[in-house]
Amino acid sequence: MAQQQWLNDLYAAAERAGFLVECQWWPAQPAANPPETAAVDLRQHADELLDGLLLANETVITFPVGRFSGMAVRDVVEMAGVRYSVREVRCLGDEIHARLCRL
Amino acid sequence: MGAVSIRERILQRLLAVLVPLATTAGASLHRSPTIALQRDDCPALVLFPESESITERANDRVTRELTVRLVALARAVPPDCAETAADVLLTAAHAALLTDSTLAGLALGLRETDIEFEVEEADGVVVALPVRYVITYRTLAADGSIQG
C-alpha cells in the first residue's frame, strides 16, 4: 500500500512537471467500464523490422494500477487527437504497461 | 553511359508490369530500397534482384538464371487480417508477372521457386510474403547487353 501511494505521488509529480500526457480511454464494453481520462507516461520509439525493410513505431503507455481499471485488448485510447487500439496489457508490479497501435 | 544489360532490362520490365497492378491495389512499388519503408508505405510490393548464375555455355553464348525476390507487404490492425491482404496483393502480382513469362521477349521463361512467410508485430500486424522467381535468359558471353 505504501509503495502504491508512493507511485501515485510520483505520477502526480510527473504530471505537474508536464512529463505525462492526457489519455482518454474508451472501453470496448462501456457498460462494464465507463470511459475515463487520466495522465499516462507515453513512450514511443522506432524499430527496423524484417531485416531493415520496414520501420515500425512502438507505442507504450504506463500508468499506475487503479487508473483505467479493466483496460483490455482492442479498447481504444486517444492522446493528442490520435487514436490507438490496445494490443497488449501487462501488469508489472504496481504499474500497467499497455502496448498500442495507431488506428 | 554504356549499353544496358539484358538483366537490367528484365528488372525494368518486371517493374513496368507491376506498376499498374500496384496503382490499382493502392500499393507502393519499390526496387531494392535502402531506407526502411514507413507505415504509410504499406501495402507495398518490393522487388530485389538476388543473384544470377550461368547454367550453360555454348559457343559464344551463355544461358543465365536470374533470381529475383518479390515481397508483398501488408499491415492491419486486428481483427483485420494482414496475411490475407498480403496474399491478395501477391496473388495479383504473380498473375501479372505470369501473363507474359517471356517478359516481352527478353527472357526464355519465368518461374516461381519458393515463398516464405514473415509476420511481425509492428504498430499492428505486418506481414511480408517474399516469393522468389527465376528468370532464364541468354546473352552473348562477351556482351550482356545483347541477347543470345
mmCIF file of C-alpha atoms in Angstrom:
data_model
loop_
_atom_site.group_PDB
_atom_site.id
_atom_site.type_symbol
_atom_site.label_atom_id
_atom_site.label_comp_id
_atom_site.label_asym_id
_atom_site.label_seq_id
_atom_site.Cartn_x
_atom_site.Cartn_y
_atom_site.Cartn_z
ATOM 1 C CA MET A 1 0.000 0.000 0.000
ATOM 2 C CA ALA A 2 2.826 2.371 0.867
ATOM 3 C CA GLN A 3 4.535 1.606 -2.409
ATOM 4 C CA GLN A 4 1.310 2.153 -4.324
ATOM 5 C CA GLN A 5 0.895 5.531 -2.634
ATOM 6 C CA TRP A 6 4.483 6.410 -3.399
ATOM 7 C CA LEU A 7 3.907 5.524 -7.050
ATOM 8 C CA ASN A 8 0.738 7.597 -7.193
ATOM 9 C CA ASP A 9 2.632 10.524 -5.696
ATOM 10 C CA LEU A 10 5.391 10.050 -8.267
ATOM 11 C CA TYR A 11 2.913 10.097 -11.137
ATOM 12 C CA ALA A 12 1.213 13.164 -9.677
ATOM 13 C CA ALA A 13 4.560 14.959 -9.507
ATOM 14 C CA ALA A 14 5.390 13.895 -13.058
ATOM 15 C CA GLU A 15 2.030 15.189 -14.223
ATOM 16 C CA ARG A 16 2.613 18.555 -12.559
ATOM 17 C CA ALA A 17 6.021 18.738 -14.211
ATOM 18 C CA GLY A 18 4.480 18.085 -17.618
ATOM 19 C CA PHE A 19 6.082 14.689 -18.178
ATOM 20 C CA LEU A 20 2.805 12.864 -18.709
ATOM 21 C CA VAL A 21 0.174 13.106 -21.428
ATOM 22 C CA GLU A 22 -3.579 13.118 -21.120
ATOM 23 C CA CYS A 23 -5.145 9.913 -22.295
ATOM 24 C CA GLN A 24 -8.807 9.200 -22.940
ATOM 25 C CA TRP A 25 -9.869 5.599 -22.686
ATOM 26 C CA TRP A 26 -12.945 4.131 -24.334
ATOM 27 C CA PRO A 27 -13.531 0.544 -23.214
ATOM 28 C CA ALA A 28 -14.880 -1.910 -25.752
ATOM 29 C CA GLN A 29 -17.614 -2.651 -23.214
ATOM 30 C CA PRO A 30 -18.610 0.670 -21.677
ATOM 31 C CA ALA A 31 -21.362 -0.939 -19.635
ATOM 32 C CA ALA A 32 -18.733 -2.734 -17.596
ATOM 33 C CA ASN A 33 -16.150 0.082 -17.541
ATOM 34 C CA PRO A 34 -17.107 3.698 -18.187
ATOM 35 C CA PRO A 35 -14.813 5.928 -20.294
ATOM 36 C CA GLU A 36 -12.058 7.587 -18.327
ATOM 37 C CA THR A 37 -9.402 10.252 -18.738
ATOM 38 C CA ALA A 38 -6.093 10.146 -16.912
ATOM 39 C CA ALA A 39 -2.448 11.121 -17.287
ATOM 40 C CA VAL A 40 -0.082 8.422 -18.534
ATOM 41 C CA ASP A 41 3.572 8.045 -19.351
ATOM 42 C CA LEU A 42 3.879 7.756 -23.127
ATOM 43 C CA ARG A 43 6.922 6.132 -24.730
ATOM 44 C CA GLN A 44 7.410 5.816 -28.463
ATOM 45 C CA HIS A 45 10.361 4.521 -30.398
ATOM 46 C CA ALA A 46 11.026 3.238 -33.900
ATOM 47 C CA ASP A 47 12.388 -0.186 -34.732
ATOM 48 C CA GLU A 48 13.546 -1.664 -38.014
ATOM 49 C CA LEU A 49 11.910 -4.985 -38.779
ATOM 50 C CA LEU A 50 12.081 -7.631 -41.496
ATOM 51 C CA ASP A 51 15.844 -7.251 -41.987
ATOM 52 C CA GLY A 52 15.588 -3.479 -42.232
ATOM 53 C CA LEU A 53 12.756 -3.477 -44.749
ATOM 54 C CA LEU A 54 10.178 -1.809 -42.527
ATOM 55 C CA LEU A 55 10.295 0.919 -39.903
ATOM 56 C CA ALA A 56 7.738 0.435 -37.154
ATOM 57 C CA ASN A 57 6.808 2.658 -34.246
ATOM 58 C CA GLU A 58 6.176 1.053 -30.896
ATOM 59 C CA THR A 59 3.890 2.963 -28.580
ATOM 60 C CA VAL A 60 3.613 2.035 -24.917
ATOM 61 C CA ILE A 61 1.749 3.819 -22.152
ATOM 62 C CA THR A 62 2.429 3.214 -18.482
ATOM 63 C CA PHE A 63 0.188 4.157 -15.600
ATOM 64 C CA PRO A 64 -0.337 3.078 -12.004
ATOM 65 C CA VAL A 65 -2.747 0.333 -11.065
ATOM 66 C CA GLY A 66 -6.066 1.895 -10.250
ATOM 67 C CA ARG A 67 -6.268 4.030 -13.377
ATOM 68 C CA PHE A 68 -8.101 2.614 -16.400
ATOM 69 C CA SER A 69 -9.170 -0.412 -14.413
ATOM 70 C CA GLY A 70 -10.270 -3.179 -16.742
ATOM 71 C CA MET A 71 -8.335 -1.956 -19.793
ATOM 72 C CA ALA A 72 -8.328 -4.804 -22.309
ATOM 73 C CA VAL A 73 -7.086 -5.657 -25.782
ATOM 74 C CA ARG A 74 -8.968 -3.834 -28.570
ATOM 75 C CA ASP A 75 -10.018 -0.975 -26.319
ATOM 76 C CA VAL A 76 -9.481 2.438 -27.884
ATOM 77 C CA VAL A 77 -7.462 5.262 -26.354
ATOM 78 C CA GLU A 78 -6.844 8.743 -27.651
ATOM 79 C CA MET A 79 -3.922 11.048 -26.961
ATOM 80 C CA ALA A 80 -3.310 14.412 -28.616
ATOM 81 C CA GLY A 81 -6.030 13.715 -31.160
ATOM 82 C CA VAL A 82 -4.540 10.396 -32.267
ATOM 83 C CA ARG A 83 -6.494 7.211 -31.665
ATOM 84 C CA TYR A 84 -4.853 3.921 -30.764
ATOM 85 C CA SER A 85 -6.021 0.381 -30.300
ATOM 86 C CA VAL A 86 -4.759 -1.522 -27.264
ATOM 87 C CA ARG A 87 -2.699 -4.522 -28.398
ATOM 88 C CA GLU A 88 -1.381 -5.845 -25.128
ATOM 89 C CA VAL A 89 -1.857 -5.122 -21.429
ATOM 90 C CA ARG A 90 0.681 -6.208 -18.819
ATOM 91 C CA CYS A 91 0.776 -5.627 -15.096
ATOM 92 C CA LEU A 92 4.300 -5.193 -13.740
ATOM 93 C CA GLY A 93 4.235 -4.637 -10.016
ATOM 94 C CA ASP A 94 2.077 -1.599 -9.330
ATOM 95 C CA GLU A 95 2.160 -0.360 -12.916
ATOM 96 C CA ILE A 96 0.237 -1.264 -16.045
ATOM 97 C CA HIS A 97 2.034 -1.287 -19.384
ATOM 98 C CA ALA A 98 -0.196 -1.152 -22.433
ATOM 99 C CA ARG A 99 1.181 -1.566 -25.943
ATOM 100 C CA LEU A 100 -0.793 0.360 -28.552
ATOM 101 C CA CYS A 101 -1.080 0.553 -32.297
ATOM 102 C CA ARG A 102 -2.169 3.655 -34.111
ATOM 103 C CA LEU A 103 -5.523 3.468 -35.860
ATOM 104 C CA MET B 1 26.635 5.886 -70.330
ATOM 105 C CA GLY B 2 27.110 2.476 -71.990
ATOM 106 C CA ALA B 3 24.613 -0.138 -73.064
ATOM 107 C CA VAL B 4 22.111 -1.512 -70.562
ATOM 108 C CA SER B 5 22.349 -5.237 -69.860
ATOM 109 C CA ILE B 6 19.516 -7.637 -70.600
ATOM 110 C CA ARG B 7 19.422 -8.268 -66.858
ATOM 111 C CA GLU B 8 18.637 -4.615 -66.139
ATOM 112 C CA ARG B 9 16.051 -4.526 -68.916
ATOM 113 C CA ILE B 10 14.402 -7.582 -67.384
ATOM 114 C CA LEU B 11 14.271 -5.888 -63.981
ATOM 115 C CA GLN B 12 12.805 -2.761 -65.512
ATOM 116 C CA ARG B 13 10.262 -4.868 -67.370
ATOM 117 C CA LEU B 14 9.223 -6.553 -64.121
ATOM 118 C CA LEU B 15 8.632 -3.161 -62.544
ATOM 119 C CA ALA B 16 6.686 -1.962 -65.574
ATOM 120 C CA VAL B 17 4.389 -4.978 -65.297
ATOM 121 C CA LEU B 18 3.822 -4.324 -61.593
ATOM 122 C CA VAL B 19 3.160 -0.572 -61.799
ATOM 123 C CA PRO B 20 -0.498 -0.733 -62.964
ATOM 124 C CA LEU B 21 -1.245 -3.532 -60.541
ATOM 125 C CA ALA B 22 0.243 -1.592 -57.638
ATOM 126 C CA THR B 23 -1.730 1.503 -58.620
ATOM 127 C CA THR B 24 -4.982 -0.453 -58.749
ATOM 128 C CA ALA B 25 -4.302 -2.107 -55.405
ATOM 129 C CA GLY B 26 -3.281 1.155 -53.751
ATOM 130 C CA ALA B 27 0.156 -0.254 -53.024
ATOM 131 C CA SER B 28 3.527 1.442 -53.306
ATOM 132 C CA LEU B 29 6.173 -0.154 -55.512
ATOM 133 C CA HIS B 30 9.860 -0.175 -54.625
ATOM 134 C CA ARG B 31 13.046 -1.585 -56.072
ATOM 135 C CA SER B 32 15.826 -2.505 -53.677
ATOM 136 C CA PRO B 33 15.014 0.156 -51.078
ATOM 137 C CA THR B 34 17.967 1.107 -48.905
ATOM 138 C CA ILE B 35 15.863 3.017 -46.410
ATOM 139 C CA ALA B 36 13.226 1.210 -44.355
ATOM 140 C CA LEU B 37 9.668 1.659 -45.532
ATOM 141 C CA GLN B 38 7.342 3.647 -43.306
ATOM 142 C CA ARG B 39 3.912 2.683 -42.052
ATOM 143 C CA ASP B 40 2.246 4.850 -44.696
ATOM 144 C CA ASP B 41 4.101 2.985 -47.467
ATOM 145 C CA CYS B 42 2.092 -0.165 -46.754
ATOM 146 C CA PRO B 43 0.705 -2.048 -48.581
ATOM 147 C CA ALA B 44 3.774 -2.383 -50.752
ATOM 148 C CA LEU B 45 5.467 -4.516 -53.374
ATOM 149 C CA VAL B 46 9.251 -4.608 -53.162
ATOM 150 C CA LEU B 47 11.479 -6.097 -55.844
ATOM 151 C CA PHE B 48 15.022 -7.258 -55.104
ATOM 152 C CA PRO B 49 17.438 -8.870 -57.565
ATOM 153 C CA GLU B 50 19.121 -11.577 -55.505
ATOM 154 C CA SER B 51 21.616 -13.469 -57.616
ATOM 155 C CA GLU B 52 22.411 -14.734 -61.058
ATOM 156 C CA SER B 53 24.251 -17.791 -62.279
ATOM 157 C CA ILE B 54 25.346 -19.109 -65.648
ATOM 158 C CA THR B 55 23.852 -22.516 -66.253
ATOM 159 C CA GLU B 56 25.043 -23.238 -69.745
ATOM 160 C CA ARG B 57 27.779 -22.151 -72.122
ATOM 161 C CA ALA B 58 27.539 -22.872 -75.807
ATOM 162 C CA ASN B 59 29.945 -21.335 -78.269
ATOM 163 C CA ASP B 60 29.776 -17.604 -77.706
ATOM 164 C CA ARG B 61 26.504 -17.646 -75.800
ATOM 165 C CA VAL B 62 25.575 -18.216 -72.180
ATOM 166 C CA THR B 63 22.313 -19.105 -70.514
ATOM 167 C CA ARG B 64 21.717 -17.186 -67.327
ATOM 168 C CA GLU B 65 19.313 -17.677 -64.447
ATOM 169 C CA LEU B 66 18.442 -14.506 -62.602
ATOM 170 C CA THR B 67 16.793 -14.925 -59.205
ATOM 171 C CA VAL B 68 14.607 -12.075 -58.011
ATOM 172 C CA ARG B 69 12.626 -11.725 -54.807
ATOM 173 C CA LEU B 70 9.261 -10.021 -54.804
ATOM 174 C CA VAL B 71 7.936 -9.113 -51.367
ATOM 175 C CA ALA B 72 4.291 -8.294 -50.706
ATOM 176 C CA LEU B 73 3.970 -6.190 -47.554
ATOM 177 C CA ALA B 74 0.709 -5.518 -45.792
ATOM 178 C CA ARG B 75 -0.241 -4.380 -42.313
ATOM 179 C CA ALA B 76 -3.514 -4.449 -40.466
ATOM 180 C CA VAL B 77 -4.916 -3.850 -37.046
ATOM 181 C CA PRO B 78 -6.702 -6.924 -35.689
ATOM 182 C CA PRO B 79 -9.368 -8.161 -36.194
ATOM 183 C CA ASP B 80 -8.465 -7.338 -39.818
ATOM 184 C CA CYS B 81 -6.091 -9.963 -41.222
ATOM 185 C CA ALA B 82 -2.818 -8.681 -42.670
ATOM 186 C CA GLU B 83 -1.924 -12.103 -44.032
ATOM 187 C CA THR B 84 -4.994 -12.128 -46.242
ATOM 188 C CA ALA B 85 -4.246 -8.617 -47.514
ATOM 189 C CA ALA B 86 -0.646 -9.565 -48.359
ATOM 190 C CA ASP B 87 -1.801 -12.765 -50.025
ATOM 191 C CA VAL B 88 -4.293 -10.923 -52.241
ATOM 192 C CA LEU B 89 -1.585 -8.479 -53.295
ATOM 193 C CA LEU B 90 0.906 -11.238 -54.023
ATOM 194 C CA THR B 91 -1.625 -13.305 -55.959
ATOM 195 C CA ALA B 92 -2.385 -10.354 -58.212
ATOM 196 C CA ALA B 93 1.325 -9.645 -58.727
ATOM 197 C CA HIS B 94 2.025 -13.269 -59.558
ATOM 198 C CA ALA B 95 -0.781 -13.355 -62.121
ATOM 199 C CA ALA B 96 0.504 -10.155 -63.712
ATOM 200 C CA LEU B 97 4.054 -11.484 -63.991
ATOM 201 C CA LEU B 98 2.993 -14.831 -65.429
ATOM 202 C CA THR B 99 0.794 -13.208 -68.052
ATOM 203 C CA ASP B 100 3.895 -12.932 -70.211
ATOM 204 C CA SER B 101 6.614 -15.210 -68.864
ATOM 205 C CA THR B 102 8.998 -14.128 -71.620
ATOM 206 C CA LEU B 103 8.859 -10.529 -70.395
ATOM 207 C CA ALA B 104 8.316 -9.004 -73.807
ATOM 208 C CA GLY B 105 10.801 -11.355 -75.423
ATOM 209 C CA LEU B 106 13.687 -10.597 -73.094
ATOM 210 C CA ALA B 107 13.652 -13.998 -71.390
ATOM 211 C CA LEU B 108 13.154 -17.667 -72.151
ATOM 212 C CA GLY B 109 10.878 -18.039 -69.180
ATOM 213 C CA LEU B 110 9.974 -17.035 -65.642
ATOM 214 C CA ARG B 111 9.089 -19.497 -62.919
ATOM 215 C CA GLU B 112 8.253 -19.284 -59.246
ATOM 216 C CA THR B 113 10.517 -21.278 -56.936
ATOM 217 C CA ASP B 114 9.545 -20.686 -53.308
ATOM 218 C CA ILE B 115 7.716 -18.461 -50.902
ATOM 219 C CA GLU B 116 8.264 -17.591 -47.246
ATOM 220 C CA PHE B 117 6.070 -16.171 -44.510
ATOM 221 C CA GLU B 118 7.134 -13.459 -42.089
ATOM 222 C CA VAL B 119 4.774 -11.992 -39.523
ATOM 223 C CA GLU B 120 5.799 -9.265 -37.105
ATOM 224 C CA GLU B 121 4.162 -7.032 -34.550
ATOM 225 C CA ALA B 122 4.752 -3.551 -35.902
ATOM 226 C CA ASP B 123 2.219 -0.952 -34.828
ATOM 227 C CA GLY B 124 -0.393 -3.548 -35.659
ATOM 228 C CA VAL B 125 0.474 -6.713 -37.506
ATOM 229 C CA VAL B 126 2.701 -6.563 -40.582
ATOM 230 C CA VAL B 127 3.078 -9.491 -42.941
ATOM 231 C CA ALA B 128 5.791 -9.947 -45.537
ATOM 232 C CA LEU B 129 5.407 -12.637 -48.182
ATOM 233 C CA PRO B 130 8.657 -12.912 -50.150
ATOM 234 C CA VAL B 131 8.400 -15.058 -53.253
ATOM 235 C CA ARG B 132 11.324 -15.949 -55.477
ATOM 236 C CA TYR B 133 11.275 -16.161 -59.228
ATOM 237 C CA VAL B 134 13.955 -17.484 -61.540
ATOM 238 C CA ILE B 135 14.185 -15.862 -64.944
ATOM 239 C CA THR B 136 16.106 -17.703 -67.638
ATOM 240 C CA TYR B 137 17.593 -15.755 -70.497
ATOM 241 C CA ARG B 138 20.509 -15.859 -72.912
ATOM 242 C CA THR B 139 23.121 -13.332 -73.841
ATOM 243 C CA LEU B 140 26.379 -13.268 -75.699
ATOM 244 C CA ALA B 141 29.167 -14.441 -73.441
ATOM 245 C CA ALA B 142 31.169 -11.336 -74.125
ATOM 246 C CA ASP B 143 28.327 -8.821 -74.019
ATOM 247 C CA GLY B 144 25.483 -8.996 -71.515
ATOM 248 C CA SER B 145 23.537 -6.336 -73.329
ATOM 249 C CA ILE B 146 22.982 -8.452 -76.440
ATOM 250 C CA GLN B 147 20.519 -11.322 -76.445
ATOM 251 C CA GLY B 148 21.884 -14.695 -77.438
#
